């Protein structure tokens, strides 16, 4: 026999039916399903406690290193610092593209140089390149360079 009808079939609308149960997809009532395995970090936490060694000094991690750990806490989050010098270089360099390039571009270049020493290369490049471009497209900068050349030529 086919599936049971829920609605009437008047020919104008489709008939909704209940699905027939499939015995091959029903679980066996006597079997117990296996538990879902825990992640490695939680398996170690639920196991018998192991006496911990006394804590030593934390490892020194520089800005250029990236440490991975299998523990629950992130050891690298404390050691990685916020790239403030690189951020300032990028902000001053990009701002120099729009306003006051004679003031902001040298600040962007100085912070980019300092960020390079702190190994914040990506932000240092963004700040330094945008500061150089800001000086290159600034008519006031070229006027100052031209007046300095003219003064040296007239007085020299």
Coordinates of C-alpha atoms in Angstrom, one line a residue:
X1 CA 0.0 0.0 0.0
X2 CA 1.2 3.5 -0.8
X3 CA 1.7 6.4 1.6
X4 CA -1.2 7.8 3.5
X5 CA -3.1 10.7 2.1
X6 CA -3.4 13.9 4.1
X7 CA -5.5 16.0 1.9
X8 CA -8.2 15.3 -0.6
X9 CA -7.2 14.9 -4.3
X10 CA -9.6 16.9 -6.3
X11 CA -7.2 17.1 -9.2
X12 CA -6.7 20.9 -8.9
X13 CA -4.1 20.9 -6.1
X14 CA -1.2 18.6 -5.4
X15 CA -1.7 15.9 -2.8
X16 CA 0.4 16.0 0.4
X17 CA 1.5 12.7 1.7
X18 CA 3.2 11.4 4.8
X19 CA 6.5 9.7 4.1
X20 CA 6.5 6.0 4.7
X21 CA 9.0 4.8 7.3
X22 CA 12.1 3.1 6.0
X23 CA 13.2 0.3 8.2
X24 CA 16.8 0.4 7.0
X25 CA 17.3 3.9 8.3
X26 CA 15.9 3.4 11.8
X27 CA 18.4 2.8 14.6
X28 CA 18.5 -0.5 16.3
X29 CA 17.0 -0.1 19.8
X30 CA 19.6 -2.4 21.3
X31 CA 22.6 -0.5 20.0
X32 CA 24.2 2.4 21.8
X33 CA 25.7 5.1 19.6
X34 CA 29.3 6.0 20.2
X35 CA 29.9 9.3 22.0
X36 CA 31.2 12.3 20.1
X37 CA 34.9 12.5 20.6
X38 CA 36.2 15.5 22.4
X39 CA 38.8 17.8 21.0
X40 CA 42.4 17.0 22.0
X41 CA 42.6 19.9 24.5
X42 CA 39.4 18.9 26.2
X43 CA 40.4 15.2 26.3
X44 CA 43.5 16.1 28.3
X45 CA 41.4 18.3 30.6
X46 CA 38.9 15.5 31.4
X47 CA 41.6 12.9 31.9
X48 CA 43.1 12.2 35.3
X49 CA 45.0 15.3 36.6
X50 CA 48.7 15.1 36.3
X51 CA 50.7 17.0 39.0
X52 CA 52.0 20.2 37.4
X53 CA 55.6 21.3 37.4
X54 CA 56.2 24.6 39.1
X55 CA 55.7 27.4 36.6
X56 CA 58.9 28.9 35.2
X57 CA 59.5 32.1 33.4
X58 CA 57.4 32.5 30.3
X59 CA 59.2 32.0 27.0
X60 CA 60.4 35.2 25.3
X61 CA 58.6 35.7 22.0
X62 CA 59.5 38.6 19.7
X63 CA 57.2 40.5 17.3
X64 CA 58.5 38.4 14.4
X65 CA 57.8 35.0 15.9
X66 CA 54.5 33.3 16.2
X67 CA 54.1 30.5 18.7
X68 CA 51.5 27.8 18.5
X69 CA 50.4 25.9 21.6
X70 CA 48.1 23.0 22.2
X71 CA 47.0 24.3 25.6
X72 CA 43.7 26.1 26.3
X73 CA 45.4 29.5 26.9
X74 CA 47.1 31.4 24.2
X75 CA 50.7 32.0 25.2
X76 CA 51.4 34.3 22.2
X77 CA 48.6 36.8 22.9
X78 CA 50.6 38.2 25.9
X79 CA 53.8 38.4 24.0
X80 CA 52.5 39.9 20.7
X81 CA 52.3 43.6 21.0
X82 CA 50.0 46.0 19.2
X83 CA 51.9 47.6 16.2
X84 CA 51.6 51.2 17.4
X85 CA 54.6 52.5 15.5
X86 CA 53.5 50.9 12.3
X87 CA 50.0 52.1 12.8
X88 CA 51.1 55.7 13.4
X89 CA 53.3 55.5 10.3
X90 CA 50.4 54.3 8.2
X91 CA 48.0 57.0 9.6
X92 CA 50.5 59.9 9.2
X93 CA 51.5 58.7 5.7
X94 CA 47.9 58.3 4.4
X95 CA 46.8 61.6 6.1
X96 CA 49.7 63.4 4.4
X97 CA 48.2 62.4 1.1
X98 CA 45.2 64.7 1.9
X99 CA 46.3 67.4 4.3
X100 CA 49.5 69.2 5.4
X101 CA 52.1 67.0 3.7
X102 CA 55.0 69.1 4.9
X103 CA 54.1 68.2 8.5
X104 CA 52.6 64.8 8.3
X105 CA 54.8 63.2 5.6
X106 CA 58.1 63.6 7.7
X107 CA 56.2 62.2 10.7
X108 CA 55.1 59.2 8.6
X109 CA 58.6 58.6 7.4
X110 CA 60.0 58.8 11.0
X111 CA 57.4 56.4 12.3
X112 CA 58.0 54.1 9.3
X113 CA 61.7 53.9 10.1
X114 CA 61.0 53.2 13.8
X115 CA 58.4 50.5 12.8
X116 CA 61.0 48.8 10.6
X117 CA 63.3 48.5 13.6
X118 CA 60.4 46.9 15.5
X119 CA 59.8 44.5 12.6
X120 CA 56.4 45.9 11.7
X121 CA 57.3 45.8 8.1
X122 CA 53.9 45.8 6.5
X123 CA 52.6 48.9 8.2
X124 CA 56.0 50.6 7.8
X125 CA 56.0 50.1 4.1
X126 CA 52.4 51.4 3.8
X127 CA 53.3 54.5 5.9
X128 CA 56.6 55.2 4.2
X129 CA 55.4 54.8 0.7
X130 CA 52.3 56.9 1.2
X131 CA 54.5 59.6 2.9
X132 CA 56.9 59.7 -0.1
X133 CA 54.0 59.8 -2.5
X134 CA 52.4 62.6 -0.5
X135 CA 55.6 64.7 -0.8
X136 CA 56.0 63.9 -4.5
X137 CA 52.6 65.2 -5.3
X138 CA 52.7 68.2 -3.0
X139 CA 53.2 71.5 -4.9
X140 CA 54.2 73.3 -1.7
X141 CA 57.0 70.8 -1.2
X142 CA 58.3 71.4 -4.7
X143 CA 58.0 75.1 -4.2
X144 CA 60.1 74.9 -1.1
X145 CA 62.7 72.8 -2.9
X146 CA 62.7 75.2 -5.9
X147 CA 63.1 78.3 -3.6
X148 CA 66.0 76.5 -1.7
X149 CA 67.7 75.8 -5.1
X150 CA 67.1 79.4 -6.3
X151 CA 68.5 80.8 -3.0
X152 CA 71.5 78.6 -3.3
X153 CA 72.1 79.6 -6.9
X154 CA 71.6 83.3 -6.2
X155 CA 73.7 83.4 -3.1
X156 CA 76.3 80.9 -4.1

